[in-house]
Coordinates of C-alpha atoms in Angstrom, one line a residue:
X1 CA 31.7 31.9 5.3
X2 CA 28.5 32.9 4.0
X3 CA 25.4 32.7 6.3
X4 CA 22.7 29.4 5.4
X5 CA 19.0 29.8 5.0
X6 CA 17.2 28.9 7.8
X7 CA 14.6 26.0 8.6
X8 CA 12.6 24.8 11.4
X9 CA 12.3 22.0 12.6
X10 CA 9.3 21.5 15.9
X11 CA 8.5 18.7 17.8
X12 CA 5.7 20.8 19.9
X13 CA 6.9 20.5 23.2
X14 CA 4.9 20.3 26.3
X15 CA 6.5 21.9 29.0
X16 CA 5.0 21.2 32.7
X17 CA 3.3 24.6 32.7
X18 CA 1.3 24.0 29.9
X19 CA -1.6 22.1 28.0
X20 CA -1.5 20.3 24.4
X21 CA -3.6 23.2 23.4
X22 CA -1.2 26.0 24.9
X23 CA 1.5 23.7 23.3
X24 CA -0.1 24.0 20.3
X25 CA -0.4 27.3 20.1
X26 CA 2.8 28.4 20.9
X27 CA 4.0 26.6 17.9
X28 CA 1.5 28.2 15.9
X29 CA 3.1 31.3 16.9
X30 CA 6.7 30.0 16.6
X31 CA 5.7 29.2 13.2
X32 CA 4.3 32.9 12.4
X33 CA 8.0 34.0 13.3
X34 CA 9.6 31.5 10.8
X35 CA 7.5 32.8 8.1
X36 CA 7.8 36.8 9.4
X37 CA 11.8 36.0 9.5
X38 CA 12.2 34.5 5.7
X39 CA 12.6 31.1 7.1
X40 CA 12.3 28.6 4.1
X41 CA 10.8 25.7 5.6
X42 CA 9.2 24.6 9.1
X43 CA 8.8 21.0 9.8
X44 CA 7.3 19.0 12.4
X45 CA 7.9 15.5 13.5
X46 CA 5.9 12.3 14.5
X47 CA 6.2 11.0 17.9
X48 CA 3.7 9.3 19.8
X49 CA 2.8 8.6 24.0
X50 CA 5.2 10.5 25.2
X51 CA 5.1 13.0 27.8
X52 CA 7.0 15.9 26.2
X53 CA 5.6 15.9 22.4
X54 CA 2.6 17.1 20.8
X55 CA 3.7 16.0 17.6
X56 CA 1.7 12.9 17.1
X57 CA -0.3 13.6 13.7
X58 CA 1.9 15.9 11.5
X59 CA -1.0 16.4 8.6
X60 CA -3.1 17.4 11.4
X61 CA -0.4 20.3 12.3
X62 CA 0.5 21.0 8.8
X63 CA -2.9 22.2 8.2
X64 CA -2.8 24.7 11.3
X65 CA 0.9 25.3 10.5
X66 CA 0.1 26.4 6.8
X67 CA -3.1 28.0 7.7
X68 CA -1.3 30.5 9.9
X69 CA 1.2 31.4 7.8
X70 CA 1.6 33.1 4.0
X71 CA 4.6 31.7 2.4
X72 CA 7.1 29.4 4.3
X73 CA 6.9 25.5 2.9
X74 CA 5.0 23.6 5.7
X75 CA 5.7 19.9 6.1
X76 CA 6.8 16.6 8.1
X77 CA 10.4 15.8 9.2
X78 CA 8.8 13.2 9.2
X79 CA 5.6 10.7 8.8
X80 CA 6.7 7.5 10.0
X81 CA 5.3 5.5 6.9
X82 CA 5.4 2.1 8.2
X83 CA 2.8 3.1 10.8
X84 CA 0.9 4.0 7.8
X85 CA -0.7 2.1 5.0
X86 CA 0.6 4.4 2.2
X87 CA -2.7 5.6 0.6
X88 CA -4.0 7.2 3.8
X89 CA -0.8 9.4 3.4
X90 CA -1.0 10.2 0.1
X91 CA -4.8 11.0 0.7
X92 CA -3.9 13.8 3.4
X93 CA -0.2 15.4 2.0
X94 CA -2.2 15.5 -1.6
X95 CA -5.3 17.4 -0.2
X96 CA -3.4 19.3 2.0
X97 CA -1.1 20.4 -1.6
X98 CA -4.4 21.6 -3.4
X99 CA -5.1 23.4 -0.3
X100 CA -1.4 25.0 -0.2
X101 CA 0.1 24.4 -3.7
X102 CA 3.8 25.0 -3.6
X103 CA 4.1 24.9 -0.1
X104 CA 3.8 22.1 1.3
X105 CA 6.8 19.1 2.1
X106 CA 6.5 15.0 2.3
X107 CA 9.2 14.1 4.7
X108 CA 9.6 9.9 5.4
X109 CA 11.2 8.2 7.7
X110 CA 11.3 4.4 8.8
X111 CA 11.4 4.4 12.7
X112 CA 8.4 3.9 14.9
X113 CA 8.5 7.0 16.3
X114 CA 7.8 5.8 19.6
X115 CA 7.7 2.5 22.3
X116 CA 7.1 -1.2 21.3
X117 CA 3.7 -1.3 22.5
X118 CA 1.9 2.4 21.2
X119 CA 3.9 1.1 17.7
X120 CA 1.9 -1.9 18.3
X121 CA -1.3 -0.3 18.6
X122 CA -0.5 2.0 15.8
X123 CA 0.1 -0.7 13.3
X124 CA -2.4 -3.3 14.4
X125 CA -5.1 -1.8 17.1
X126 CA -5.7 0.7 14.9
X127 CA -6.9 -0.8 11.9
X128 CA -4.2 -2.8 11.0
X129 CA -0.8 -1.8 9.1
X130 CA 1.2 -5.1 7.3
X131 CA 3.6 -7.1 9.8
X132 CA 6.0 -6.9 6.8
X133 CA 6.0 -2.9 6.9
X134 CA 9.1 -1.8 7.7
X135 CA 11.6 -4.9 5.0
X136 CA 8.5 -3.2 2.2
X137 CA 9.3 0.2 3.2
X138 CA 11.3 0.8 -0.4
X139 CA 7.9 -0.3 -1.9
X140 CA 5.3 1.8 0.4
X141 CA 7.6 4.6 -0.7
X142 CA 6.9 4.4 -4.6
X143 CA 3.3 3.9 -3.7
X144 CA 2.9 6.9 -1.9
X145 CA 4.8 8.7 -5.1
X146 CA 2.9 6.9 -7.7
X147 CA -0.6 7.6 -5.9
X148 CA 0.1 11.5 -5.3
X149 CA 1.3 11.8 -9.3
X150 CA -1.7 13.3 -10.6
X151 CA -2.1 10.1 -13.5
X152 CA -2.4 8.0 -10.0
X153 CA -1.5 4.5 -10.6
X154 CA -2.9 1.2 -12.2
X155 CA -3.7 -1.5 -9.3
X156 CA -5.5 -5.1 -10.4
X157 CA -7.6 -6.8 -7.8
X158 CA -9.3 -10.0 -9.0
X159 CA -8.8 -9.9 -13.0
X160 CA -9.1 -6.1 -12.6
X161 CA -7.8 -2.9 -13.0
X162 CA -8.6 0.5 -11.8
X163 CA -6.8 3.6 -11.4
X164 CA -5.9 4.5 -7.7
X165 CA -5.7 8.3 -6.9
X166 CA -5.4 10.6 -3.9
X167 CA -7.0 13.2 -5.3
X168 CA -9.3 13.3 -8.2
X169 CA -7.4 16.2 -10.1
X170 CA -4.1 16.8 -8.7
X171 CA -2.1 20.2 -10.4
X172 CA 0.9 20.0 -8.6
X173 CA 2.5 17.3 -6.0
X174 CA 4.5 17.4 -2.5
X175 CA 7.8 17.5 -2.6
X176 CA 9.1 14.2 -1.3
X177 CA 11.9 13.9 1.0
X178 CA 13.5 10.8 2.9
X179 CA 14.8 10.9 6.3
X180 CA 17.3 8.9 8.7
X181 CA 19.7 8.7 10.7
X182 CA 21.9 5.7 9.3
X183 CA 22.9 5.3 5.6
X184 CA 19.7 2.9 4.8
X185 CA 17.7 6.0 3.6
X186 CA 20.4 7.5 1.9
X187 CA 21.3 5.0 -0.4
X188 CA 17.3 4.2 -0.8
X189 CA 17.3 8.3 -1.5
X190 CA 20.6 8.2 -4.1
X191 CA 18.9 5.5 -5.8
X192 CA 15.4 7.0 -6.1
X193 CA 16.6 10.6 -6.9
X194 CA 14.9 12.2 -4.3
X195 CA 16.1 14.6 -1.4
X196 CA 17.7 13.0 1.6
X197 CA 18.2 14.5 5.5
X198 CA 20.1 12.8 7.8
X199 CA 18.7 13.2 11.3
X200 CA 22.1 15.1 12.9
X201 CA 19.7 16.5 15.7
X202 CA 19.0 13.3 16.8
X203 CA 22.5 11.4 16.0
X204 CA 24.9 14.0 15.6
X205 CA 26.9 10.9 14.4
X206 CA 27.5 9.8 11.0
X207 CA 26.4 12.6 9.3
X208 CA 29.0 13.1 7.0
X209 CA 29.0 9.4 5.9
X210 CA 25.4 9.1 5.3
X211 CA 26.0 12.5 3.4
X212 CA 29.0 11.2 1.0
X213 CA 26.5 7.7 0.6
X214 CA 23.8 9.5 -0.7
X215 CA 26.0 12.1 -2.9
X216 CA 28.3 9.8 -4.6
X217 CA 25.0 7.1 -5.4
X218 CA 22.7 9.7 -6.7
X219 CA 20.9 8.7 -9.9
X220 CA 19.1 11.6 -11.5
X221 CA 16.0 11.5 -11.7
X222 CA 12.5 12.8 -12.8
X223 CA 12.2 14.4 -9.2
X224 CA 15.5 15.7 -9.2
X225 CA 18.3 16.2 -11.3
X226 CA 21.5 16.3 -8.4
X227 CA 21.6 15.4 -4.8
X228 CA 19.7 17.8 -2.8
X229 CA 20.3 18.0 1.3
X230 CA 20.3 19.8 4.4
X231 CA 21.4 19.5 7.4
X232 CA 19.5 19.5 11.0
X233 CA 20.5 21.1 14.5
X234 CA 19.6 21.8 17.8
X235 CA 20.1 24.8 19.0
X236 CA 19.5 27.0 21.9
X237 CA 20.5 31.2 21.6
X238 CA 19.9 34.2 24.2
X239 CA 22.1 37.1 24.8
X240 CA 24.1 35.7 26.7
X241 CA 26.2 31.9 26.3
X242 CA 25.3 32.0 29.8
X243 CA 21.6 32.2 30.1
X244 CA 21.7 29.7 26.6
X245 CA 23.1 27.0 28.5
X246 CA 20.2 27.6 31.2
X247 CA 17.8 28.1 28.6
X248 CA 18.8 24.5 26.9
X249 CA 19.3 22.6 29.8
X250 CA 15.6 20.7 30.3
X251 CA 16.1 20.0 26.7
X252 CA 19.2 18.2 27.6
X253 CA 17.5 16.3 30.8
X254 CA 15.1 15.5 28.2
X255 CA 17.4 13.7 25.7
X256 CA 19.7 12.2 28.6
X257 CA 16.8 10.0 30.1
X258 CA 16.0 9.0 26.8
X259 CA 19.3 7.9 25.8
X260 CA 19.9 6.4 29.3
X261 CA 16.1 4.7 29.6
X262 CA 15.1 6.7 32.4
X263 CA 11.4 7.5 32.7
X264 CA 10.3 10.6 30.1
X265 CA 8.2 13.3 31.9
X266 CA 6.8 17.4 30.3
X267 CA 9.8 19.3 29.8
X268 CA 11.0 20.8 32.4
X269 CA 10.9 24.3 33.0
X270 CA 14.4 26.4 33.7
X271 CA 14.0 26.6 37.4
X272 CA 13.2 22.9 37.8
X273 CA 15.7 21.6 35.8
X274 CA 18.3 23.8 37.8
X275 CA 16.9 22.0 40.8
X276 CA 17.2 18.4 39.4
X277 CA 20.5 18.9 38.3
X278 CA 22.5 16.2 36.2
X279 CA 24.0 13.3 38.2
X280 CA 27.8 13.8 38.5
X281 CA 28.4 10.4 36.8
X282 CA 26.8 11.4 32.8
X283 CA 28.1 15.0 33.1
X284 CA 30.3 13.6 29.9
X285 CA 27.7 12.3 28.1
X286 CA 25.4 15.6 29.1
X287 CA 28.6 17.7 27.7
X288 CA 29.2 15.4 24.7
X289 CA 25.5 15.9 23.4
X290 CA 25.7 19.6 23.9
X291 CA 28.9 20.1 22.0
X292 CA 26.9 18.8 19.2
X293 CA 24.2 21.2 19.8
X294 CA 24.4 24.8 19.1
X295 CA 24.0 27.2 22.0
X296 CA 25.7 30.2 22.6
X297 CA 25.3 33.9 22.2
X298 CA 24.4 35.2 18.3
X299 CA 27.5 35.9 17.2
X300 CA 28.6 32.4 18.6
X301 CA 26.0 31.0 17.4
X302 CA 25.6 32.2 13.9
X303 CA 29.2 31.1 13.5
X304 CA 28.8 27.7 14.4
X305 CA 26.2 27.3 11.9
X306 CA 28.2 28.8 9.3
X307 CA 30.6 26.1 10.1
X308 CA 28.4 23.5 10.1
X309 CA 27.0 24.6 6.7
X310 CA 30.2 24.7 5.1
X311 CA 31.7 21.5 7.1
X312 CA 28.7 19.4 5.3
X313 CA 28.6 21.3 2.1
X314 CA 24.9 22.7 2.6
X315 CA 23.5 26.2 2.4
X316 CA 20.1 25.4 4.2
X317 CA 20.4 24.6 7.9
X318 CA 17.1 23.5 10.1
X319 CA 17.3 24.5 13.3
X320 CA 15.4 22.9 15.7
X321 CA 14.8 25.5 18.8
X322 CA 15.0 23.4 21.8
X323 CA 15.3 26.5 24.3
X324 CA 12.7 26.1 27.5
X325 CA 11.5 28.8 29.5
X326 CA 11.1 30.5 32.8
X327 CA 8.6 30.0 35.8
X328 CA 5.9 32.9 34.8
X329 CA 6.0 32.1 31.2
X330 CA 2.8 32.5 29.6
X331 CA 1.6 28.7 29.0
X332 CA 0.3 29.8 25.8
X333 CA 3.9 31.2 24.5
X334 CA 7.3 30.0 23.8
X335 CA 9.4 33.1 24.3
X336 CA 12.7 31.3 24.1
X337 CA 12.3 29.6 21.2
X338 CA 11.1 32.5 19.3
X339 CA 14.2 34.2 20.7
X340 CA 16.4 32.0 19.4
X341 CA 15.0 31.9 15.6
X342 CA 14.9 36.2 15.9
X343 CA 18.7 35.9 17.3
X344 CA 19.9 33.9 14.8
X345 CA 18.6 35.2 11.7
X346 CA 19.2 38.9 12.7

């Protein structure tokens, strides 16, 4: 089996040692290693209020991300579009492609990203996004195409119509990409010709359904001319399987109180998570989402995604680094996570 190309995915963790601004700069630096390593793309994700992610404006990052690096494509996996009205997000991913032309990615998805009452605020306490948003989702998408293509599009208010840009004099456009994690934005990606990703990170269920969805109802399109796809993981890689499984473990506390609706806290560093433990009773369900994962020593490692490439019929992987780190860390630095995108592509 033949090795994929490489991705990132990063959700800016904020570990209990650290700051949003040491958080953000250890992804800055993360991302300087995906770009030094060949990586093609590195993505970052929108989550809001909560405890353990930094990732709560991805333009915002993009514009750091791409700024700091000299080739890798930069973009969001995803914007959450019905927090959004859609012009506001065409404004910012078609400034920030005449600022980085070629390089930069449009990734949407549908959920909230987030708890009933900060998506509440988002959509309404903050200037106000339709109650309808998510059942016009279908529609916001074409807007936010038709508004990025650099002939904008025609909109008639009162007897009138104007042309609606967002940019004045576009020369190139974001790639668009859809994103989920059931088959709604597949088939809504088969039938609009774009790219799809199903969010196997997150699920690690269903992937190869959504896949076959969006494969056999692709309709070519201007965009695109056959199904194009990749798939996401999680994964965790040291020298040893051994000091992987430590290294992923706050990750895993992390993902286990928000599966079982336990209060979400920083990540935990290694040493503290060793303390806390895992409750004897969701061992399984600990072990479950961690056979799903990939973490292991490189060879192990580099394997498994190999296998994964070829199980789904992909030959671009995203990995999404969800190693921790040890007591004495510098804030300012994510070791672990570097480690684990140098281990894998050596």
């Amino acid at each position: 089996m033949t090795s994929p190309t490489l991705s990132v995915l990063d959700l800016v963790p904020v570990r209990t040692d650290q700051t949003t601004s040491d958080a953000v700069r250890a992804s800055l630096d993360l991302a300087r290693v995906a770009d030094e390593l060949g990586a093609a793309r590195y993505w970052v994700a929108e989550h809001h209020n909560m405890p353990a992610v930094a990732a709560t404006n991805p333009p915002v990052l993009i514009g750091l991300l791409a700024a700091a690096t000299s080739r890798i494509r930069v973009g969001s996996g995803g914007v959450m579009l019905p927090n959004h009205a859609p012009l506001v997000v065409a404004e910012q991913f078609s400034l920030l492609e005449a600022a980085f032309p070629g390089r930069i990615d449009l990734g949407i998805g549908r959920a909230p990203g987030t708890d009933p009452v900060t998506s509440y605020a988002l959509r309404h306490g903050a200037g106000g996004v339709a109650d309808d948003a998510v059942s016009r989702f279908p529609e916001y998408v074409d807007n936010v195409a038709a508004m990025m293509a650099p002939e904008g599009v025609g909109v008639s208010v009162q007897g009138r119509t104007q042309s609606l840009r967002a940019t004045p004099a576009a020369a190139s456009v974001p790639t668009m990409w859809l994103l989920g994690s059931s088959d709604y934005s597949a088939r809504l990606a088969a039938e609009r010709g774009l790219p799809y990703v199903f969010a196997h990170h997150f699920s690690g269920q269903g992937t190869a359904e959504a896949l076959a969805l969006y494969r056999e109802g692709f309709r070519p399109s201007e965009v695109l001319d056959a199904p194009r796809t990749f798939l996401t993981v999680n994964a965790a890689v040291a020298p040893t399987a051994e000091e992987a499984q430590r290294l992923a473990l706050p990750h895993l506390q992390m993902m286990l109180a928000l599966r079982t609706g336990q209060p979400l806290s920083a990540q935990r560093l290694v040493e503290e998570a060793e303390e806390v433990g895992v409750p004897e009773q969701q061992q399984p369900l600990v072990e479950a989402m961690s056979r799903r994962w990939v973490i292991g020593d490189p060879e192990t490692a580099r394997a498994r995604l190999a296998e994964l490439a070829a199980e789904h019929g992909v030959d671009e992987v995203m990995v999404h680094p969800v190693a921790s780190a040890y007591a004495g860390t510098d804030p300012a630095a994510s070791p672990a996570r570097e480690q684990t995108l140098r281990l894998l592509a050596s």
